[in-house]
Amino acid sequence: MIDIKHFLRQNSLRPTKQRVIIANYLFDGVNKHVTAETLSNKLLKMKAGISLATIYNTLHDFYEKGLLKKLMINSERIYFDTNTEHHHHFYSKKDQKLIDINVDMKVSGLPKPPKNKKIKKIEVLVHLDN
Amino acid sequence: MIDIKHFLRQNSLRPTKQRVIIANYLFDGVNKHVTAETLSNKLLKMKAGISLATIYNTLHDFYEKGLLKKLMINSERIYFDTNTEHHHHFYSKKDQKLIDINVDMKVSGLPKPPKNKKIKKIEVLVHLDN
DNA sequence: TATCAGTTTAGAACGATTCTAATGTATTGA
DNA sequence: TCAATACATTAGAATCGTTCTAAACTGATA
């Protein structure tokens, strides 16, 4: 618990009760993909009475500090990824589930970007069938 | 115009006035990326008095018939692509603009999909910086 | 040309997210 | 230690893209 408080302070975030609970869950060593909704459900099960507004605020705050990555997979909701390293994903629409691809992949045959633009990052999303 | 009517009929779509106008614009030979909003703006400029509801309906109908591809780029809106071939994109968040990548690209080093799942398609999105 | 299934429409409803402004709490410095 | 204050949390309202509803309209057909 003290670790998490330090961790939050190191990232210029006040270790409030709510942030400590959420950070403890998110940064427990197991990479996770959460939405505001799935996180809210998890917290309800843990009987942490944290309002939806705080969940949104906290995800946003953690994102701002670079502790989470935002994933734009579909237009229905925003996914946050605790794995902030550059990596790719499998996505099963049916299961509404993302799986990290942590191995190095190479994209070859990429054309030049348009004039005056540079490539920021390449994102590969592998859609699964079933 | 008669072409478009045939085209719609061939795709089991009644060639109503609104659909003809929208199809004429979308399928004029130049590939396009539209959202309900950008299409609506374009139609307003053309003084075609087509309601937003019809724009949504029509995009959806065309999509159902395989005339458009849906692109999930961000959580703000749904993009439709008149290029229904398998291809990839450059994306400039700043310009809110998509550019087709029509050359063949290869992704190497892809791990096996999880058990009992197969790969449906691989989508590469190249984020541009400026 | 009457019929009717399919289409369009305005506006209501919806759902994820953000905002508001009132209340609560961690931090600080005396 | 405590008061002051800057920052956080919260319920509920607002927002915004999209979908739904149900009434009016229109293309196809016989």
mmCIF file of C-alpha atoms (C1' of nucleotides) in Angstrom:
data_model
loop_
_atom_site.group_PDB
_atom_site.id
_atom_site.type_symbol
_atom_site.label_atom_id
_atom_site.label_comp_id
_atom_site.label_asym_id
_atom_site.label_seq_id
_atom_site.Cartn_x
_atom_site.Cartn_y
_atom_site.Cartn_z
ATOM 1 C CA MET A 1 0.000 0.000 0.000
ATOM 2 C CA ILE A 2 2.814 2.358 0.912
ATOM 3 C CA ASP A 3 4.380 1.500 -2.461
ATOM 4 C CA ILE A 4 1.300 2.627 -4.283
ATOM 5 C CA LYS A 5 1.204 5.878 -2.343
ATOM 6 C CA HIS A 6 4.811 6.530 -3.270
ATOM 7 C CA PHE A 7 4.106 5.508 -6.795
ATOM 8 C CA LEU A 8 1.256 8.003 -7.035
ATOM 9 C CA ARG A 9 3.245 10.783 -5.427
ATOM 10 C CA GLN A 10 6.138 10.101 -7.786
ATOM 11 C CA ASN A 11 3.701 10.745 -10.571
ATOM 12 C CA SER A 12 2.421 13.989 -9.052
ATOM 13 C CA LEU A 13 -0.855 12.446 -8.048
ATOM 14 C CA ARG A 14 -2.234 12.858 -4.558
ATOM 15 C CA PRO A 15 -2.711 9.410 -3.072
ATOM 16 C CA THR A 16 -6.353 9.693 -2.204
ATOM 17 C CA LYS A 17 -8.280 6.677 -0.953
ATOM 18 C CA GLN A 18 -9.940 6.197 -4.337
ATOM 19 C CA ARG A 19 -6.768 6.511 -6.367
ATOM 20 C CA VAL A 20 -4.940 4.088 -4.106
ATOM 21 C CA ILE A 21 -7.679 1.491 -4.519
ATOM 22 C CA ILE A 22 -7.794 1.902 -8.287
ATOM 23 C CA ALA A 23 -4.005 1.984 -8.684
ATOM 24 C CA ASN A 24 -3.632 -1.107 -6.501
ATOM 25 C CA TYR A 25 -5.973 -2.941 -8.770
ATOM 26 C CA LEU A 26 -4.598 -1.661 -12.073
ATOM 27 C CA PHE A 27 -0.894 -1.886 -11.264
ATOM 28 C CA ASP A 28 -0.782 -5.218 -9.479
ATOM 29 C CA GLY A 29 1.762 -6.580 -11.937
ATOM 30 C CA VAL A 30 -0.746 -8.176 -14.289
ATOM 31 C CA ASN A 31 -1.379 -6.159 -17.441
ATOM 32 C CA LYS A 32 -5.003 -5.264 -17.942
ATOM 33 C CA HIS A 33 -7.347 -3.728 -20.463
ATOM 34 C CA VAL A 34 -10.166 -1.856 -18.800
ATOM 35 C CA THR A 35 -12.994 0.442 -19.731
ATOM 36 C CA ALA A 36 -14.709 2.778 -17.288
ATOM 37 C CA GLU A 37 -17.504 0.219 -17.181
ATOM 38 C CA THR A 38 -15.396 -2.900 -16.545
ATOM 39 C CA LEU A 39 -13.385 -1.050 -13.909
ATOM 40 C CA SER A 40 -16.566 0.140 -12.243
ATOM 41 C CA ASN A 41 -17.901 -3.437 -12.154
ATOM 42 C CA LYS A 42 -14.662 -4.720 -10.672
ATOM 43 C CA LEU A 43 -14.719 -2.017 -8.007
ATOM 44 C CA LEU A 44 -18.347 -2.758 -7.189
ATOM 45 C CA LYS A 45 -17.393 -6.390 -6.594
ATOM 46 C CA MET A 46 -14.588 -5.195 -4.321
ATOM 47 C CA LYS A 47 -17.200 -3.101 -2.530
ATOM 48 C CA ALA A 48 -15.176 0.034 -3.074
ATOM 49 C CA GLY A 49 -17.849 2.707 -3.276
ATOM 50 C CA ILE A 50 -16.229 4.811 -5.962
ATOM 51 C CA SER A 51 -18.412 6.985 -8.150
ATOM 52 C CA LEU A 52 -18.379 6.717 -11.916
ATOM 53 C CA ALA A 53 -17.204 10.323 -12.158
ATOM 54 C CA THR A 54 -14.144 9.475 -10.075
ATOM 55 C CA ILE A 55 -13.454 6.408 -12.193
ATOM 56 C CA TYR A 56 -13.463 8.567 -15.316
ATOM 57 C CA ASN A 57 -11.366 11.241 -13.618
ATOM 58 C CA THR A 58 -8.854 8.725 -12.339
ATOM 59 C CA LEU A 59 -8.449 6.885 -15.638
ATOM 60 C CA HIS A 60 -7.945 10.230 -17.289
ATOM 61 C CA ASP A 61 -5.437 11.390 -14.638
ATOM 62 C CA PHE A 62 -3.442 8.165 -14.927
ATOM 63 C CA TYR A 63 -3.486 8.496 -18.691
ATOM 64 C CA GLU A 64 -2.252 12.099 -18.479
ATOM 65 C CA LYS A 65 0.676 10.938 -16.356
ATOM 66 C CA GLY A 66 1.538 8.222 -18.846
ATOM 67 C CA LEU A 67 0.550 5.377 -16.544
ATOM 68 C CA LEU A 68 -2.068 4.113 -18.970
ATOM 69 C CA LYS A 69 -2.342 3.872 -22.712
ATOM 70 C CA LYS A 70 -5.579 4.714 -24.486
ATOM 71 C CA LEU A 71 -6.776 2.230 -27.077
ATOM 72 C CA MET A 72 -9.266 3.177 -29.741
ATOM 73 C CA ILE A 73 -10.668 -0.140 -30.800
ATOM 74 C CA ASN A 74 -14.259 0.652 -31.486
ATOM 75 C CA SER A 75 -16.650 3.513 -31.186
ATOM 76 C CA GLU A 76 -18.512 2.108 -28.269
ATOM 77 C CA ARG A 77 -16.099 2.768 -25.469
ATOM 78 C CA ILE A 78 -12.549 3.766 -24.622
ATOM 79 C CA TYR A 79 -10.116 1.062 -23.525
ATOM 80 C CA PHE A 80 -7.200 1.752 -21.197
ATOM 81 C CA ASP A 81 -4.153 -0.493 -21.216
ATOM 82 C CA THR A 82 -1.835 -0.830 -18.238
ATOM 83 C CA ASN A 83 0.907 -1.952 -20.624
ATOM 84 C CA THR A 84 2.350 1.346 -21.780
ATOM 85 C CA GLU A 85 5.127 -0.220 -23.876
ATOM 86 C CA HIS A 86 4.682 -0.152 -27.618
ATOM 87 C CA HIS A 87 2.855 -3.337 -28.546
ATOM 88 C CA HIS A 88 0.018 -4.658 -30.634
ATOM 89 C CA HIS A 89 -3.229 -6.516 -30.016
ATOM 90 C CA PHE A 90 -5.475 -9.338 -30.923
ATOM 91 C CA TYR A 91 -9.092 -8.286 -30.665
ATOM 92 C CA SER A 92 -12.139 -10.494 -30.433
ATOM 93 C CA LYS A 93 -15.232 -8.488 -31.101
ATOM 94 C CA LYS A 94 -17.411 -11.364 -30.013
ATOM 95 C CA ASP A 95 -15.734 -11.568 -26.610
ATOM 96 C CA GLN A 96 -15.104 -7.822 -26.454
ATOM 97 C CA LYS A 97 -11.617 -8.809 -25.413
ATOM 98 C CA LEU A 98 -8.115 -7.589 -26.181
ATOM 99 C CA ILE A 99 -4.980 -9.701 -25.933
ATOM 100 C CA ASP A 100 -1.503 -8.182 -25.933
ATOM 101 C CA ILE A 101 0.955 -9.100 -28.640
ATOM 102 C CA ASN A 102 4.263 -8.598 -26.919
ATOM 103 C CA VAL A 103 6.565 -10.108 -29.517
ATOM 104 C CA ASP A 104 8.367 -7.877 -31.964
ATOM 105 C CA MET A 105 6.554 -7.544 -35.243
ATOM 106 C CA LYS A 106 7.689 -5.873 -38.402
ATOM 107 C CA VAL A 107 5.613 -4.118 -40.987
ATOM 108 C CA SER A 108 7.293 -4.099 -44.382
ATOM 109 C CA GLY A 109 6.301 -2.355 -47.567
ATOM 110 C CA LEU A 110 5.117 0.768 -45.780
ATOM 111 C CA PRO A 111 4.934 3.705 -48.182
ATOM 112 C CA LYS A 112 6.392 7.112 -47.389
ATOM 113 C CA PRO A 113 4.135 9.273 -45.264
ATOM 114 C CA PRO A 114 2.633 12.329 -46.952
ATOM 115 C CA LYS A 115 4.790 15.438 -47.321
ATOM 116 C CA ASN A 116 5.658 17.198 -44.061
ATOM 117 C CA LYS A 117 4.263 14.399 -41.961
ATOM 118 C CA LYS A 118 6.200 11.909 -39.951
ATOM 119 C CA ILE A 119 5.196 8.573 -38.556
ATOM 120 C CA LYS A 120 4.443 8.676 -34.853
ATOM 121 C CA LYS A 121 3.586 5.061 -34.327
ATOM 122 C CA ILE A 122 2.357 1.997 -36.120
ATOM 123 C CA GLU A 123 -0.509 0.107 -34.605
ATOM 124 C CA VAL A 124 -1.391 -3.397 -35.691
ATOM 125 C CA LEU A 125 -4.761 -4.749 -34.678
ATOM 126 C CA VAL A 126 -5.406 -8.391 -35.448
ATOM 127 C CA HIS A 127 -9.111 -9.102 -35.568
ATOM 128 C CA LEU A 128 -10.121 -12.586 -34.463
ATOM 129 C CA ASP A 129 -13.006 -14.497 -35.881
ATOM 130 C CA ASN A 130 -14.447 -16.454 -33.048
ATOM 131 C CA MET B 1 -27.876 9.009 -62.730
ATOM 132 C CA ILE B 2 -29.412 5.962 -64.343
ATOM 133 C CA ASP B 3 -26.181 4.110 -63.525
ATOM 134 C CA ILE B 4 -26.577 4.884 -59.875
ATOM 135 C CA LYS B 5 -30.179 3.737 -59.904
ATOM 136 C CA HIS B 6 -29.104 0.461 -61.445
ATOM 137 C CA PHE B 7 -26.252 0.224 -59.030
ATOM 138 C CA LEU B 8 -28.592 0.645 -56.074
ATOM 139 C CA ARG B 9 -31.100 -1.811 -57.453
ATOM 140 C CA GLN B 10 -28.334 -4.339 -58.072
ATOM 141 C CA ASN B 11 -27.593 -4.068 -54.384
ATOM 142 C CA SER B 12 -31.233 -4.539 -53.356
ATOM 143 C CA LEU B 13 -31.624 -0.921 -52.419
ATOM 144 C CA ARG B 14 -34.546 1.133 -53.636
ATOM 145 C CA PRO B 15 -33.196 4.093 -55.546
ATOM 146 C CA THR B 16 -34.918 6.818 -53.599
ATOM 147 C CA LYS B 17 -34.077 10.444 -54.221
ATOM 148 C CA GLN B 18 -31.949 10.639 -51.094
ATOM 149 C CA ARG B 19 -30.024 7.440 -51.743
ATOM 150 C CA VAL B 20 -29.318 8.476 -55.317
ATOM 151 C CA ILE B 21 -27.882 11.800 -54.172
ATOM 152 C CA ILE B 22 -25.751 10.197 -51.493
ATOM 153 C CA ALA B 23 -24.577 7.327 -53.721
ATOM 154 C CA ASN B 24 -23.711 9.753 -56.507
ATOM 155 C CA TYR B 25 -21.513 11.645 -54.152
ATOM 156 C CA LEU B 26 -19.913 8.653 -52.429
ATOM 157 C CA PHE B 27 -19.337 6.479 -55.483
ATOM 158 C CA ASP B 28 -18.101 9.073 -57.948
ATOM 159 C CA GLY B 29 -14.878 7.158 -58.514
ATOM 160 C CA VAL B 30 -12.840 8.978 -55.895
ATOM 161 C CA ASN B 31 -12.386 7.023 -52.687
ATOM 162 C CA LYS B 32 -13.620 8.851 -49.643
ATOM 163 C CA HIS B 33 -13.660 8.631 -45.877
ATOM 164 C CA VAL B 34 -16.794 10.134 -44.412
ATOM 165 C CA THR B 35 -18.531 10.401 -41.100
ATOM 166 C CA ALA B 36 -22.225 11.140 -40.710
ATOM 167 C CA GLU B 37 -21.173 14.677 -39.876
ATOM 168 C CA THR B 38 -18.842 15.298 -42.816
ATOM 169 C CA LEU B 39 -21.378 13.777 -45.197
ATOM 170 C CA SER B 40 -24.118 15.941 -43.745
ATOM 171 C CA ASN B 41 -21.974 19.057 -44.221
ATOM 172 C CA LYS B 42 -21.229 18.099 -47.802
ATOM 173 C CA LEU B 43 -24.920 17.540 -48.524
ATOM 174 C CA LEU B 44 -25.836 20.843 -46.924
ATOM 175 C CA LYS B 45 -23.403 22.573 -49.273
ATOM 176 C CA MET B 46 -25.028 20.754 -52.165
ATOM 177 C CA LYS B 47 -28.350 22.005 -50.837
ATOM 178 C CA ALA B 48 -29.700 18.497 -50.692
ATOM 179 C CA GLY B 49 -32.161 18.671 -47.841
ATOM 180 C CA ILE B 50 -31.490 15.261 -46.373
ATOM 181 C CA SER B 51 -32.154 14.668 -42.704
ATOM 182 C CA LEU B 52 -29.480 13.398 -40.366
ATOM 183 C CA ALA B 53 -31.587 10.312 -39.670
ATOM 184 C CA THR B 54 -31.562 9.440 -43.356
ATOM 185 C CA ILE B 55 -27.823 9.988 -43.546
ATOM 186 C CA TYR B 56 -27.311 7.541 -40.709
ATOM 187 C CA ASN B 57 -29.797 5.100 -42.229
ATOM 188 C CA THR B 58 -28.199 5.318 -45.649
ATOM 189 C CA LEU B 59 -24.631 4.887 -44.436
ATOM 190 C CA HIS B 60 -25.789 1.895 -42.463
ATOM 191 C CA ASP B 61 -27.730 0.448 -45.424
ATOM 192 C CA PHE B 62 -24.748 0.856 -47.747
ATOM 193 C CA TYR B 63 -22.525 -0.732 -45.140
ATOM 194 C CA GLU B 64 -24.906 -3.683 -44.768
ATOM 195 C CA LYS B 65 -24.731 -4.241 -48.508
ATOM 196 C CA GLY B 66 -20.953 -4.180 -48.458
ATOM 197 C CA LEU B 67 -20.690 -0.893 -50.337
ATOM 198 C CA LEU B 68 -18.868 0.784 -47.476
ATOM 199 C CA LYS B 69 -16.336 -0.293 -44.923
ATOM 200 C CA LYS B 70 -16.589 0.813 -41.315
ATOM 201 C CA LEU B 71 -13.433 2.159 -39.726
ATOM 202 C CA MET B 72 -13.004 2.357 -35.985
ATOM 203 C CA ILE B 73 -10.292 4.910 -35.624
ATOM 204 C CA ASN B 74 -11.297 6.724 -32.523
ATOM 205 C CA SER B 75 -14.129 6.809 -30.066
ATOM 206 C CA GLU B 76 -15.498 10.074 -31.260
ATOM 207 C CA ARG B 77 -17.213 9.036 -34.437
ATOM 208 C CA ILE B 78 -17.585 6.254 -36.976
ATOM 209 C CA TYR B 79 -15.764 6.564 -40.293
ATOM 210 C CA PHE B 80 -17.031 4.975 -43.489
ATOM 211 C CA ASP B 81 -14.643 4.173 -46.317
ATOM 212 C CA THR B 82 -15.765 3.856 -49.916
ATOM 213 C CA ASN B 83 -12.730 1.694 -50.568
ATOM 214 C CA THR B 84 -13.956 -1.750 -49.560
ATOM 215 C CA GLU B 85 -10.781 -3.562 -50.583
ATOM 216 C CA HIS B 86 -8.488 -4.708 -47.815
ATOM 217 C CA HIS B 87 -6.080 -1.870 -47.164
ATOM 218 C CA HIS B 88 -4.478 0.158 -44.429
ATOM 219 C CA HIS B 89 -4.379 3.806 -43.371
ATOM 220 C CA PHE B 90 -2.345 6.752 -42.348
ATOM 221 C CA TYR B 91 -4.171 8.769 -39.747
ATOM 222 C CA SER B 92 -3.528 12.318 -38.715
ATOM 223 C CA LYS B 93 -5.302 13.049 -35.481
ATOM 224 C CA LYS B 94 -4.512 16.720 -35.815
ATOM 225 C CA ASP B 95 -6.185 16.961 -39.225
ATOM 226 C CA GLN B 96 -8.807 14.334 -38.361
ATOM 227 C CA LYS B 97 -7.907 12.836 -41.705
ATOM 228 C CA LEU B 98 -7.380 9.353 -43.078
ATOM 229 C CA ILE B 99 -5.247 8.475 -46.083
ATOM 230 C CA ASP B 100 -5.437 5.112 -47.807
ATOM 231 C CA ILE B 101 -2.386 2.907 -47.989
ATOM 232 C CA ASN B 102 -3.027 0.907 -51.091
ATOM 233 C CA VAL B 103 0.327 -0.805 -51.481
ATOM 234 C CA ASP B 104 0.790 -4.332 -50.231
ATOM 235 C CA MET B 105 2.253 -4.468 -46.763
ATOM 236 C CA LYS B 106 3.432 -7.472 -44.834
ATOM 237 C CA VAL B 107 3.362 -8.002 -41.113
ATOM 238 C CA SER B 108 5.998 -10.465 -39.965
ATOM 239 C CA GLY B 109 6.593 -11.983 -36.572
ATOM 240 C CA LEU B 110 2.911 -12.351 -35.803
ATOM 241 C CA PRO B 111 2.369 -14.886 -33.029
ATOM 242 C CA LYS B 112 -0.228 -17.656 -33.241
ATOM 243 C CA PRO B 113 -3.723 -16.538 -32.332
ATOM 244 C CA PRO B 114 -5.155 -17.933 -29.092
ATOM 245 C CA LYS B 115 -6.573 -21.461 -29.143
ATOM 246 C CA ASN B 116 -9.744 -21.936 -31.177
ATOM 247 C CA LYS B 117 -9.494 -18.473 -32.657
ATOM 248 C CA LYS B 118 -8.546 -17.610 -36.156
ATOM 249 C CA ILE B 119 -7.375 -14.398 -37.676
ATOM 250 C CA LYS B 120 -10.073 -12.558 -39.588
ATOM 251 C CA LYS B 121 -8.079 -9.584 -40.712
ATOM 252 C CA ILE B 122 -5.030 -7.536 -39.890
ATOM 253 C CA GLU B 123 -5.404 -3.804 -39.693
ATOM 254 C CA VAL B 124 -2.428 -1.492 -39.714
ATOM 255 C CA LEU B 125 -2.969 2.093 -38.661
ATOM 256 C CA VAL B 126 -0.035 4.432 -39.095
ATOM 257 C CA HIS B 127 -0.394 7.444 -36.836
ATOM 258 C CA LEU B 128 1.100 10.647 -38.173
ATOM 259 C CA ASP B 129 2.651 13.299 -36.033
ATOM 260 C CA ASN B 130 1.867 16.569 -37.674
ATOM 261 C "C1'" DT C 1 -53.700 3.947 -60.132
ATOM 262 C "C1'" DA C 2 -54.461 1.738 -55.627
ATOM 263 C "C1'" DT C 3 -51.966 -0.804 -52.591
ATOM 264 C "C1'" DC C 4 -48.370 -1.677 -49.602
ATOM 265 C "C1'" DA C 5 -43.797 -2.551 -48.260
ATOM 266 C "C1'" DG C 6 -40.053 0.082 -47.761
ATOM 267 C "C1'" DT C 7 -38.236 4.954 -46.783
ATOM 268 C "C1'" DT C 8 -37.809 9.429 -44.782
ATOM 269 C "C1'" DT C 9 -38.287 12.466 -41.094
ATOM 270 C "C1'" DA C 10 -38.463 15.295 -36.666
ATOM 271 C "C1'" DG C 11 -37.791 14.756 -32.485
ATOM 272 C "C1'" DA C 12 -37.353 11.701 -28.486
ATOM 273 C "C1'" DA C 13 -34.387 8.392 -26.394
ATOM 274 C "C1'" DC C 14 -30.060 6.359 -25.430
ATOM 275 C "C1'" DG C 15 -25.428 5.512 -23.617
ATOM 276 C "C1'" DA C 16 -20.763 6.787 -22.954
ATOM 277 C "C1'" DT C 17 -18.477 10.526 -21.340
ATOM 278 C "C1'" DT C 18 -17.805 15.212 -19.493
ATOM 279 C "C1'" DC C 19 -19.214 19.072 -16.773
ATOM 280 C "C1'" DT C 20 -20.878 21.574 -12.639
ATOM 281 C "C1'" DA C 21 -20.748 23.141 -8.309
ATOM 282 C "C1'" DA C 22 -21.123 21.657 -3.695
ATOM 283 C "C1'" DT C 23 -18.831 18.907 -0.285
ATOM 284 C "C1'" DG C 24 -14.835 16.534 1.378
ATOM 285 C "C1'" DT C 25 -9.823 15.669 2.180
ATOM 286 C "C1'" DA C 26 -4.595 15.677 1.680
ATOM 287 C "C1'" DT C 27 -0.988 18.866 2.193
ATOM 288 C "C1'" DT C 28 1.351 22.923 3.946
ATOM 289 C "C1'" DG C 29 3.430 25.793 6.969
ATOM 290 C "C1'" DA C 30 3.060 28.282 11.244
ATOM 291 C "C1'" DT D 1 -1.326 20.233 15.647
ATOM 292 C "C1'" DC D 2 -4.359 22.890 13.151
ATOM 293 C "C1'" DA D 3 -6.135 26.210 9.878
ATOM 294 C "C1'" DA D 4 -5.954 27.410 5.413
ATOM 295 C "C1'" DT D 5 -6.153 26.121 0.839
ATOM 296 C "C1'" DA D 6 -5.528 23.629 -3.212
ATOM 297 C "C1'" DC D 7 -6.914 19.607 -5.014
ATOM 298 C "C1'" DA D 8 -10.456 15.513 -5.287
ATOM 299 C "C1'" DT D 9 -14.794 13.359 -5.119
ATOM 300 C "C1'" DT D 10 -19.510 13.194 -6.019
ATOM 301 C "C1'" DA D 11 -24.491 13.179 -7.706
ATOM 302 C "C1'" DG D 12 -26.765 14.598 -11.059
ATOM 303 C "C1'" DA D 13 -27.168 17.554 -15.137
ATOM 304 C "C1'" DA D 14 -25.436 18.300 -19.646
ATOM 305 C "C1'" DT D 15 -23.420 16.923 -23.976
ATOM 306 C "C1'" DC D 16 -22.842 14.617 -28.184
ATOM 307 C "C1'" DG D 17 -22.861 10.999 -31.513
ATOM 308 C "C1'" DT D 18 -25.999 7.701 -32.720
ATOM 309 C "C1'" DT D 19 -30.337 4.964 -32.701
ATOM 310 C "C1'" DC D 20 -35.210 4.620 -32.133
ATOM 311 C "C1'" DT D 21 -40.158 5.777 -32.857
ATOM 312 C "C1'" DA D 22 -44.069 6.451 -35.138
ATOM 313 C "C1'" DA D 23 -46.252 9.249 -38.472
ATOM 314 C "C1'" DA D 24 -46.076 10.872 -43.201
ATOM 315 C "C1'" DC D 25 -44.367 9.758 -47.741
ATOM 316 C "C1'" DT D 26 -42.966 7.253 -52.034
ATOM 317 C "C1'" DG D 27 -41.328 3.663 -55.299
ATOM 318 C "C1'" DA D 28 -42.736 -0.743 -57.042
ATOM 319 C "C1'" DT D 29 -46.304 -3.920 -58.335
ATOM 320 C "C1'" DA D 30 -50.364 -5.706 -60.068
#
